[in-house]
Short mmCIF file of C-alpha atoms in Angstrom, two decimals:
data_model
loop_
_atom_site.label_atom_id
_atom_site.label_comp_id
_atom_site.label_asym_id
_atom_site.label_seq_id
_atom_site.Cartn_x
_atom_site.Cartn_y
_atom_site.Cartn_z
CA MET R 1 10.49 13.17 77.14
CA MET R 2 9.86 10.24 74.85
CA LEU R 3 6.30 11.44 74.25
CA VAL R 4 7.55 14.85 73.10
CA VAL R 5 9.98 13.20 70.68
CA TYR R 6 7.21 10.95 69.33
CA LEU R 7 4.94 13.93 68.69
CA SER R 8 7.70 15.79 66.91
CA VAL R 9 8.24 12.86 64.54
CA LEU R 10 4.50 12.47 64.06
CA LEU R 11 3.83 16.11 63.31
CA MET R 12 6.74 17.00 61.08
CA PRO R 13 5.63 15.04 57.96
CA SER R 14 2.26 16.78 58.14
CA ALA R 15 3.71 20.27 58.01
CA ILE R 16 2.80 20.83 54.34
CA VAL R 17 -0.33 19.31 52.75
CA GLY R 18 -2.59 20.05 49.75
CA THR R 19 -5.89 21.86 50.20
CA GLU R 20 -9.14 20.06 49.46
CA SER R 21 -9.93 22.57 46.74
CA GLY R 22 -6.59 21.89 45.07
CA ARG R 23 -5.43 25.54 45.21
CA GLY R 24 -2.02 24.73 46.73
CA PRO R 25 -0.19 23.67 49.92
CA PHE R 26 -0.72 25.14 53.37
CA LYS R 27 0.64 24.69 56.90
CA THR R 28 -1.37 22.72 59.40
CA ASP R 29 -2.83 24.39 62.44
CA VAL R 30 -0.69 22.16 64.69
CA TRP R 31 2.35 24.39 64.23
CA ASN R 32 0.37 27.37 65.43
CA LYS R 33 -0.61 25.63 68.68
CA GLU R 34 2.79 24.61 70.10
CA ASP R 35 2.15 26.59 73.26
CA GLN R 36 -1.19 24.86 73.92
CA PRO R 37 -1.74 21.80 76.09
CA LEU R 38 -0.94 18.42 74.63
CA TRP R 39 -4.55 17.25 74.47
CA GLU R 40 -5.50 20.30 72.36
CA GLN R 41 -2.60 19.58 69.97
CA LEU R 42 -3.79 15.96 69.67
CA SER R 43 -7.34 17.13 68.93
CA THR R 44 -6.10 19.47 66.19
CA LEU R 45 -3.98 16.67 64.75
CA GLN R 46 -7.02 14.36 64.61
CA LYS R 47 -8.99 16.97 62.65
CA GLU R 48 -6.12 17.37 60.18
CA MET R 49 -5.91 13.60 59.70
CA ASN R 50 -9.65 13.39 59.03
CA SER R 51 -9.35 16.14 56.43
CA LEU R 52 -6.51 14.29 54.70
CA SER R 53 -8.56 11.11 54.73
CA ARG R 54 -11.45 12.83 52.93
CA GLU R 55 -9.00 14.25 50.41
CA GLN R 56 -7.65 10.75 49.72
CA VAL R 57 -11.18 9.43 49.04
CA ILE R 58 -11.81 12.19 46.50
CA LEU R 59 -8.48 11.59 44.79
CA LYS R 60 -9.20 7.86 44.64
CA GLN R 61 -12.57 8.50 42.95
CA LYS R 62 -10.95 10.80 40.39
CA GLN R 63 -8.26 8.22 39.69
CA LYS R 64 -10.85 5.51 39.04
CA ALA R 65 -12.67 7.79 36.59
CA ILE R 66 -9.40 8.41 34.72
CA ASP R 67 -8.67 4.68 34.68
CA ARG R 68 -12.04 3.99 33.06
CA MET R 69 -11.30 6.57 30.36
CA LEU R 70 -8.04 4.84 29.56
CA ILE R 71 -9.56 1.39 29.16
CA ILE R 72 -9.80 0.54 25.47
CA ASP R 73 -12.21 -2.29 24.71
CA GLU R 74 -11.37 -4.10 21.52
CA ASN R 75 -15.07 -4.01 20.66
CA VAL R 76 -14.97 -0.22 20.19
CA THR R 77 -11.85 0.02 18.05
CA SER R 78 -11.04 -0.52 14.43
CA LEU R 79 -7.78 -1.44 12.73
CA THR R 80 -5.99 1.27 10.83
CA GLU R 81 -3.82 0.57 7.78
CA SER R 82 -0.77 0.36 10.02
CA GLY R 83 -2.44 -2.34 12.13
CA ARG R 84 -2.67 -0.18 15.25
CA HIS R 85 -5.97 0.55 16.94
CA GLN R 86 -7.71 3.86 16.47
CA LEU R 87 -10.34 5.08 18.90
CA LEU R 88 -13.84 5.48 17.52
CA SER R 89 -15.74 6.68 20.58
CA PRO R 90 -15.62 9.33 23.30
CA PRO R 91 -14.58 8.08 26.78
CA HIS R 92 -18.01 8.36 28.38
CA LEU R 93 -19.25 5.62 26.03
CA TRP R 94 -16.75 2.99 27.25
CA LEU R 95 -18.56 2.05 30.43
CA ASN R 96 -19.52 -1.50 29.44
CA GLY R 97 -23.26 -0.97 29.79
CA LYS R 98 -23.27 -0.54 33.59
CA ASP R 99 -25.81 1.75 35.20
CA LYS R 100 -23.58 2.57 38.21
CA ASP R 101 -19.84 2.64 38.89
CA ASP R 102 -17.99 0.83 41.71
CA GLU R 103 -18.92 3.59 44.16
CA GLY R 104 -22.64 3.40 43.30
CA HIS R 105 -22.76 6.61 41.27
CA ASP R 106 -24.98 6.82 38.13
CA LEU R 107 -23.19 6.40 34.80
CA PRO R 108 -24.24 7.79 31.38
CA LYS R 109 -26.14 5.38 29.13
CA TYR R 110 -23.90 3.71 26.54
CA ASP R 111 -24.29 4.03 22.79
CA PRO R 112 -24.50 0.60 21.08
CA CYS R 113 -22.54 2.01 18.14
CA TYR R 114 -19.47 1.97 20.38
CA HIS R 115 -20.34 -1.06 22.45
CA SER R 116 -21.02 -4.00 20.15
CA THR R 117 -19.67 -7.47 19.69
CA PRO R 118 -17.97 -8.24 16.34
CA LEU R 119 -19.68 -11.03 14.40
CA ASP R 120 -17.23 -12.13 11.68
CA GLN R 121 -18.39 -15.52 10.38
CA ALA R 122 -17.88 -16.19 6.67
CA TRP R 123 -20.69 -18.74 6.55
CA ARG R 124 -23.26 -15.97 7.19
CA THR R 125 -22.64 -14.29 3.79
CA THR R 126 -25.30 -14.39 1.10
CA ASN R 127 -23.02 -16.22 -1.36
CA TYR R 128 -22.23 -19.07 1.04
CA THR R 129 -23.86 -22.49 0.82
CA THR R 130 -23.10 -25.58 2.89
CA LYS R 131 -24.59 -28.89 3.99
CA ASP R 132 -23.49 -28.16 7.56
CA VAL R 133 -26.42 -25.83 8.32
CA LYS R 134 -26.43 -23.48 11.31
CA CYS R 135 -29.23 -22.42 13.64
CA ASP R 136 -29.12 -19.08 15.46
CA ARG R 137 -31.75 -20.28 17.90
CA GLN R 138 -28.94 -22.23 19.58
CA VAL R 139 -26.93 -19.04 20.20
CA GLU R 140 -27.16 -17.15 23.50
CA TRP R 141 -27.44 -13.65 22.06
CA GLN R 142 -26.46 -10.84 24.41
CA GLY R 143 -26.62 -7.16 23.46
CA TRP R 144 -25.60 -5.57 20.20
CA TYR R 145 -23.59 -6.98 17.30
CA ARG R 146 -21.74 -5.55 14.31
CA LEU R 147 -21.45 -7.76 11.21
CA TYR R 148 -18.08 -8.24 9.53
CA TYR R 149 -16.75 -10.27 6.61
CA ARG R 150 -13.04 -10.97 6.79
CA GLY R 151 -12.49 -7.90 8.92
CA LYS R 152 -14.61 -5.52 6.81
CA SER R 153 -17.91 -4.07 7.95
CA ILE R 154 -21.01 -5.51 6.27
CA GLN R 155 -24.76 -5.32 6.82
CA MET R 156 -27.87 -7.49 6.75
CA PRO R 157 -29.70 -7.91 3.41
CA GLU R 158 -32.81 -5.87 2.68
CA ARG R 159 -34.03 -8.38 0.08
CA CYS R 160 -35.22 -11.95 -0.04
CA ILE R 161 -32.30 -14.40 0.04
CA ARG R 162 -32.43 -17.81 -1.61
CA LYS R 163 -33.02 -20.71 0.73
CA LYS R 164 -30.02 -22.78 1.80
CA HIS R 165 -27.73 -19.75 1.68
CA CYS R 166 -26.03 -17.92 4.56
CA GLY R 167 -25.05 -21.31 5.98
CA THR R 168 -28.60 -22.26 6.95
CA HIS R 169 -31.92 -23.51 5.60
CA ALA R 170 -34.00 -20.31 5.84
CA PRO R 171 -31.84 -17.13 5.62
CA LEU R 172 -33.04 -14.19 7.71
CA TRP R 173 -33.31 -10.75 6.07
CA LEU R 174 -34.77 -7.32 6.95
CA THR R 175 -38.18 -6.54 5.45
CA LYS R 176 -37.59 -2.76 5.55
CA PRO R 177 -34.51 -0.63 4.77
CA HIS R 178 -31.91 0.24 7.39
CA PRO R 179 -32.46 3.49 9.32
CA ASN R 180 -30.42 6.65 8.97
CA ILE R 181 -28.50 8.15 11.87
CA SER R 182 -31.19 10.68 12.76
CA GLU R 183 -33.75 7.89 13.33
CA GLY R 184 -31.77 6.38 16.19
CA ILE R 185 -32.70 2.86 17.28
CA VAL R 186 -35.52 1.32 15.24
CA THR R 187 -37.29 -2.04 15.22
CA ARG R 188 -37.23 -4.10 12.03
CA ASN R 189 -39.16 -7.24 11.13
CA VAL R 190 -37.13 -10.26 10.08
CA CYS R 191 -38.20 -12.93 7.59
CA GLY R 192 -36.84 -16.29 6.51
CA ASN R 193 -37.23 -17.66 2.97
CA TRP R 194 -38.65 -21.19 2.65
CA ARG R 195 -41.05 -23.11 0.38
CA LYS R 196 -41.04 -20.38 -2.30
CA ASN R 197 -42.21 -17.84 0.27
CA CYS R 198 -39.76 -15.06 1.14
CA CYS R 199 -41.49 -14.53 4.48
CA TYR R 200 -42.50 -18.11 5.27
CA PHE R 201 -40.84 -17.72 8.68
CA LYS R 202 -41.73 -14.48 10.45
CA SER R 203 -39.00 -14.38 13.06
CA THR R 204 -38.78 -12.21 16.17
CA PRO R 205 -38.15 -8.52 15.28
CA ILE R 206 -34.73 -7.06 16.06
CA GLN R 207 -33.43 -3.56 16.82
CA VAL R 208 -31.12 -1.75 14.40
CA LYS R 209 -29.09 1.46 14.69
CA ALA R 210 -27.11 3.40 12.07
CA CYS R 211 -23.70 4.56 13.27
CA PRO R 212 -21.20 7.25 12.25
CA GLY R 213 -18.69 5.71 9.88
CA ASN R 214 -21.33 4.09 7.63
CA TYR R 215 -22.06 0.89 9.52
CA TYR R 216 -24.92 -0.63 11.51
CA VAL R 217 -25.33 -2.50 14.79
CA TYR R 218 -28.02 -5.05 15.52
CA LYS R 219 -29.59 -6.27 18.76
CA LEU R 220 -29.96 -9.89 17.71
CA VAL R 221 -32.31 -12.31 19.44
CA LYS R 222 -33.10 -16.00 19.14
CA PRO R 223 -35.12 -16.80 15.98
CA THR R 224 -38.46 -18.50 16.34
CA LYS R 225 -37.32 -21.83 14.86
CA CYS R 226 -34.44 -23.91 13.51
CA HIS R 227 -32.79 -23.81 11.08
CA LEU R 228 -32.79 -20.03 10.70
CA ALA R 229 -29.74 -17.74 10.75
CA TYR R 230 -29.02 -14.03 10.30
CA CYS R 231 -27.49 -13.15 6.92
CA ALA R 232 -24.61 -10.82 6.06
CA ASP R 233 -25.15 -9.32 2.59
CA VAL R 234 -21.83 -9.61 0.78
CA ASN R 235 -23.03 -7.30 -2.00
CA THR R 236 -22.95 -4.34 0.42
CA LEU R 237 -19.21 -4.94 0.71
CA VAL R 238 -18.71 -5.19 -3.05
CA CYS R 239 -21.04 -2.33 -3.92
CA GLY R 240 -19.31 -0.03 -1.48
CA GLY R 241 -16.31 -0.09 -3.82
CA CYS R 242 -18.24 1.02 -6.92
CA ASP R 243 -17.62 4.58 -8.12
CA ARG R 244 -20.15 7.11 -9.42
CA GLN R 245 -19.91 5.82 -12.98
CA GLN R 246 -20.72 2.26 -11.93
CA ASN R 247 -23.69 0.27 -10.71
CA CYS R 248 -23.55 -2.81 -8.52
CA MET R 249 -24.91 -5.59 -10.74
CA SER R 250 -25.80 -9.25 -10.28
CA ARG R 251 -27.27 -11.87 -12.60
CA ASP R 252 -28.15 -14.32 -9.83
CA ARG R 253 -28.72 -11.79 -6.98
CA VAL R 254 -26.08 -13.66 -5.01
CA ASN R 255 -22.74 -12.70 -6.55
CA TYR R 256 -22.34 -8.96 -7.21
CA SER R 257 -19.81 -6.88 -9.14
CA CYS R 258 -19.30 -3.27 -10.25
CA ALA R 259 -20.35 -2.56 -13.84
CA PRO R 260 -20.51 0.66 -15.92
CA LYS R 261 -23.80 2.49 -15.67
CA LYS R 262 -26.17 1.95 -18.57
CA ARG R 263 -26.63 5.00 -20.72
CA LYS R 264 -30.04 6.44 -21.30
CA ILE R 265 -31.06 6.02 -24.93
CA ILE R 266 -32.25 9.61 -25.15
CA GLU R 267 -31.29 12.34 -22.72
CA GLN R 268 -32.61 15.21 -24.83
CA VAL R 269 -35.65 14.73 -27.09
CA ILE R 270 -34.78 15.52 -30.70
CA HIS R 271 -37.01 14.35 -33.59
CA PHE R 272 -37.96 15.92 -36.91
CA PHE R 273 -40.08 14.92 -39.91
CA ALA R 274 -40.79 17.07 -42.99
CA SER R 275 -42.04 16.63 -46.56
CA HIS R 276 -41.86 18.41 -49.94
CA PRO R 277 -45.41 19.22 -51.26
CA GLY R 278 -44.74 19.02 -55.05
CA ASN R 279 -42.85 17.35 -57.92
CA LEU R 280 -39.09 17.56 -58.36
CA THR R 281 -37.40 17.43 -61.78
CA GLY R 282 -33.71 17.29 -62.57
CA LYS R 283 -30.99 18.42 -60.19
CA VAL R 284 -32.10 20.01 -56.90
CA ALA R 285 -29.00 20.84 -54.85
CA GLN R 286 -30.83 21.14 -51.54
CA ILE R 287 -34.46 20.08 -51.26
CA LYS R 288 -36.55 22.46 -49.19
CA PHE R 289 -38.89 20.32 -47.15
CA SER R 290 -41.28 23.14 -46.34
CA ARG R 291 -44.06 21.08 -44.77
CA VAL R 292 -42.79 20.36 -41.24
CA LEU R 293 -44.85 17.93 -39.19
CA VAL R 294 -42.45 17.28 -36.25
CA ASN R 295 -39.55 19.40 -35.03
CA GLU R 296 -38.76 18.46 -31.39
CA GLY R 297 -35.56 20.23 -30.36
CA ALA R 298 -35.94 22.83 -33.16
CA GLY R 299 -33.03 21.42 -35.14
CA PHE R 300 -34.70 21.50 -38.59
CA ASN R 301 -34.87 24.68 -40.70
CA ASP R 302 -37.90 24.68 -43.05
CA GLN R 303 -36.52 27.70 -44.96
CA THR R 304 -33.38 25.88 -46.07
CA GLY R 305 -34.30 22.19 -45.61
CA VAL R 306 -31.17 21.67 -43.48
CA PHE R 307 -31.01 19.89 -40.12
CA HIS R 308 -28.52 21.20 -37.52
CA PRO R 309 -28.06 18.81 -34.55
CA PRO R 310 -28.68 20.76 -31.30
CA VAL R 311 -26.33 18.38 -29.40
CA SER R 312 -23.53 15.95 -30.24
CA GLY R 313 -24.48 12.28 -30.30
CA ILE R 314 -25.70 9.35 -32.36
CA TYR R 315 -28.46 10.11 -34.91
CA GLN R 316 -30.55 8.07 -37.32
CA PHE R 317 -31.90 9.63 -40.55
CA TYR R 318 -34.28 8.49 -43.27
CA PHE R 319 -35.30 9.99 -46.63
CA SER R 320 -37.85 8.83 -49.21
CA SER R 321 -39.29 9.61 -52.64
CA GLN R 322 -41.85 8.35 -55.18
CA TYR R 323 -39.87 7.91 -58.39
CA ARG R 324 -41.33 8.19 -61.91
CA GLY R 325 -40.07 5.59 -64.39
CA GLY R 326 -39.23 5.91 -68.07
CA ASP R 327 -36.81 4.81 -70.79
CA SER R 328 -33.96 6.93 -69.50
CA ASN R 329 -35.35 8.27 -66.27
CA VAL R 330 -32.84 7.22 -63.56
CA THR R 331 -33.55 9.05 -60.29
CA ASN R 332 -30.92 9.48 -57.53
CA LEU R 333 -31.42 11.06 -54.09
CA GLU R 334 -28.48 11.58 -51.74
CA LEU R 335 -28.11 12.29 -48.01
CA VAL R 336 -25.39 14.91 -47.56
CA ILE R 337 -23.61 15.64 -44.25
CA ASN R 338 -21.19 18.58 -44.09
CA GLY R 339 -20.87 18.59 -47.89
CA THR R 340 -20.19 14.84 -48.22
CA THR R 341 -22.60 12.27 -49.65
CA VAL R 342 -23.09 9.52 -47.07
CA ALA R 343 -26.10 7.59 -48.43
CA VAL R 344 -27.79 7.16 -51.85
CA SER R 345 -31.28 6.08 -52.93
CA ARG R 346 -31.42 5.04 -56.63
CA SER R 347 -34.37 4.13 -58.87
CA ASP R 348 -34.10 2.88 -62.45
CA VAL R 349 -37.60 2.01 -63.66
CA LYS R 350 -37.89 1.43 -67.47
CA THR R 351 -41.70 1.54 -67.57
CA PRO R 352 -43.89 4.62 -67.04
CA ALA R 353 -44.82 3.25 -63.60
CA SER R 354 -43.63 4.84 -60.36
CA ILE R 355 -42.09 3.26 -57.27
CA GLY R 356 -41.58 4.44 -53.70
CA ALA R 357 -38.32 3.97 -51.79
CA LEU R 358 -37.07 4.69 -48.26
CA SER R 359 -33.40 4.82 -47.20
CA THR R 360 -31.94 5.07 -43.70
CA PHE R 361 -28.57 6.05 -42.26
CA MET R 362 -27.12 6.13 -38.73
CA THR R 363 -24.04 8.10 -37.70
CA THR R 364 -22.30 10.12 -34.99
CA LEU R 365 -22.60 13.87 -35.37
CA CYS R 366 -21.16 16.93 -33.71
CA LYS R 367 -23.39 19.75 -32.63
CA ASN R 368 -24.49 22.15 -35.43
CA SER R 369 -23.43 19.89 -38.30
CA ASN R 370 -25.22 20.32 -41.68
CA VAL R 371 -27.52 17.52 -42.88
CA SER R 372 -29.61 17.79 -46.07
CA VAL R 373 -31.07 15.79 -48.98
CA THR R 374 -30.39 16.50 -52.67
CA GLN R 375 -31.84 15.15 -55.91
CA VAL R 376 -29.00 14.55 -58.36
CA THR R 377 -31.10 13.58 -61.36
CA GLY R 378 -34.51 12.21 -62.39
CA GLN R 379 -38.08 12.90 -61.33
CA SER R 380 -39.86 12.57 -57.97
CA TRP R 381 -43.59 12.81 -57.57
CA ALA R 382 -45.53 14.38 -54.70
CA ASN R 383 -48.46 16.68 -53.96
CA SER R 384 -49.52 18.74 -50.95
CA VAL R 385 -51.01 15.80 -49.06
CA SER R 386 -49.07 12.75 -50.32
CA ASN R 387 -45.94 12.98 -48.12
CA THR R 388 -43.97 10.90 -50.62
CA ILE R 389 -40.82 13.09 -50.69
CA THR R 390 -39.77 13.15 -47.02
CA PHE R 391 -36.81 13.73 -44.71
CA GLY R 392 -36.60 12.93 -40.99
CA GLY R 393 -34.34 11.89 -38.13
CA SER R 394 -33.97 11.27 -34.38
CA LEU R 395 -31.33 11.51 -31.64
CA LEU R 396 -30.59 8.04 -30.26
CA MET R 397 -27.91 8.89 -27.66
CA GLN R 398 -26.46 12.16 -26.47
CA TYR R 399 -22.71 12.31 -25.82
CA ASN R 400 -21.25 13.60 -22.57
CA GLU R 401 -18.35 16.07 -22.44
CA LYS R 402 -15.68 13.36 -22.46
CA GLU R 403 -17.24 11.63 -25.49
CA VAL R 404 -17.58 14.95 -27.31
CA LYS R 405 -13.85 15.58 -26.90
CA LEU R 406 -13.02 12.08 -28.13
CA LEU R 407 -15.19 12.70 -31.19
CA GLY R 408 -13.25 15.89 -31.86
CA CYS R 409 -16.27 18.16 -31.75
CA LEU R 410 -16.03 21.87 -31.07
CA THR R 411 -18.06 22.78 -27.98
#
C-alpha cells in the first residue's frame, strides 16, 4: 500500500512536461499504462526521466549562450554624452578571444576592433617631453590596443617624431599610412628617431586594423631596444576638429591647431596686354588698343579698348606711354573704372625730348565692370612695333560666392 502511495506522489508532478522540440506540453506515457504491471510503469518512468534530463542539458547550453551575449566588457564600450555605456559590437564578438566555449564547442573568431585594451597614457603624446623616460620593452604586451588621450580616441603618428618626445628617448612611429577598413589587418614597420636619423631604430613590425567609427587598433609588441616607446599623435585629435574651411597647421610639427585654408592666388587664369600702334594727340576719350598680344580669359575687347572682368576678384592694372615734351605740352593719361578716374600718369617735359612712364593700380572689381585708359591732353608717341602706349592687367585672386556678396556685386 505504501508503495502505491509513493508512486502516486512520484508520478503526479510529471504529468505535464515540455516537449524537446519546444512545441508545447504533453502528458507522459505513464498515465496511459496504469493497468500495466508495476515494473513496466517503472521502466516507462525511467525513459521519461532520461528525456527530461536531456532537455535540461539543452536548456542549460542555451542559457549559457544568452549569458555570454549579455556580458558587456568595458573594453568594447564607449562613453556617451550622458556617461552611460553604449554597445559598439554585435554579441558574437564578445567572446574574449576563446576558440571554444565551456562545453568544448567552436566559437567564432573575434574582431580586434571590439576586443582591445584601452591605452590612455598622456606621456605617450607627441607634444610630451620628460626626463623620466619610458621603455615599452619592459611592458608585457598582450593582444590588441586602442590609443586614447584623456578619454578621446587617437592614433599613432605617420611622420618622424622628434627625439625625447612621447615620454621616451626614441619615439616610435609608423613608416606607412594607416590602412582603410577594406584592407583588414595589415603589418606596418615601426621606426624610432635618434641621432638625426628618423629610422635609426628599426623596431619589430606591428599589426594595425582600421575600425568602424574612425579609429584604429594595434597589436603592439616589445620594441627591439630601450628606451623606445609607441607614440600617440596628438595632432590627429586636434585636426579631427577642423572644418572644411580649415587646415591643421603646425610651426614646430609638435603642437597643432586649426587655421583657415590658404587661398590660391589664381583660380581662373586672366591676363591681357595690348598696345596702340600710332601717335595720340589731344583728348582721346577711350584709347583703342588694337594690337592685342595676350588675352587669357577673353576679357579685353580690341574693338573698344575696354576690359570687362570675367569674374569678381582682385586685379592689378598697368598703363604706359612715351610722352613728347615741349614748352606747353603737358600730357595726362588716366585709368578709368566704371566712369571714374582711379589713377593718373602725368608728364610735363619742357624740352623737345620724350620720356616713357608706367603706372600701376590694384583694386577689387565685380564681374563685367568697365576698365579703360583715356588721354586727357598732350601727345604720346608710338609706332606699329614700339609698344610704348600700352594697357594690361591680371587677376590676382578670384572671390568666392560669399565674398562676392560682401563686395556687393551682382551675380
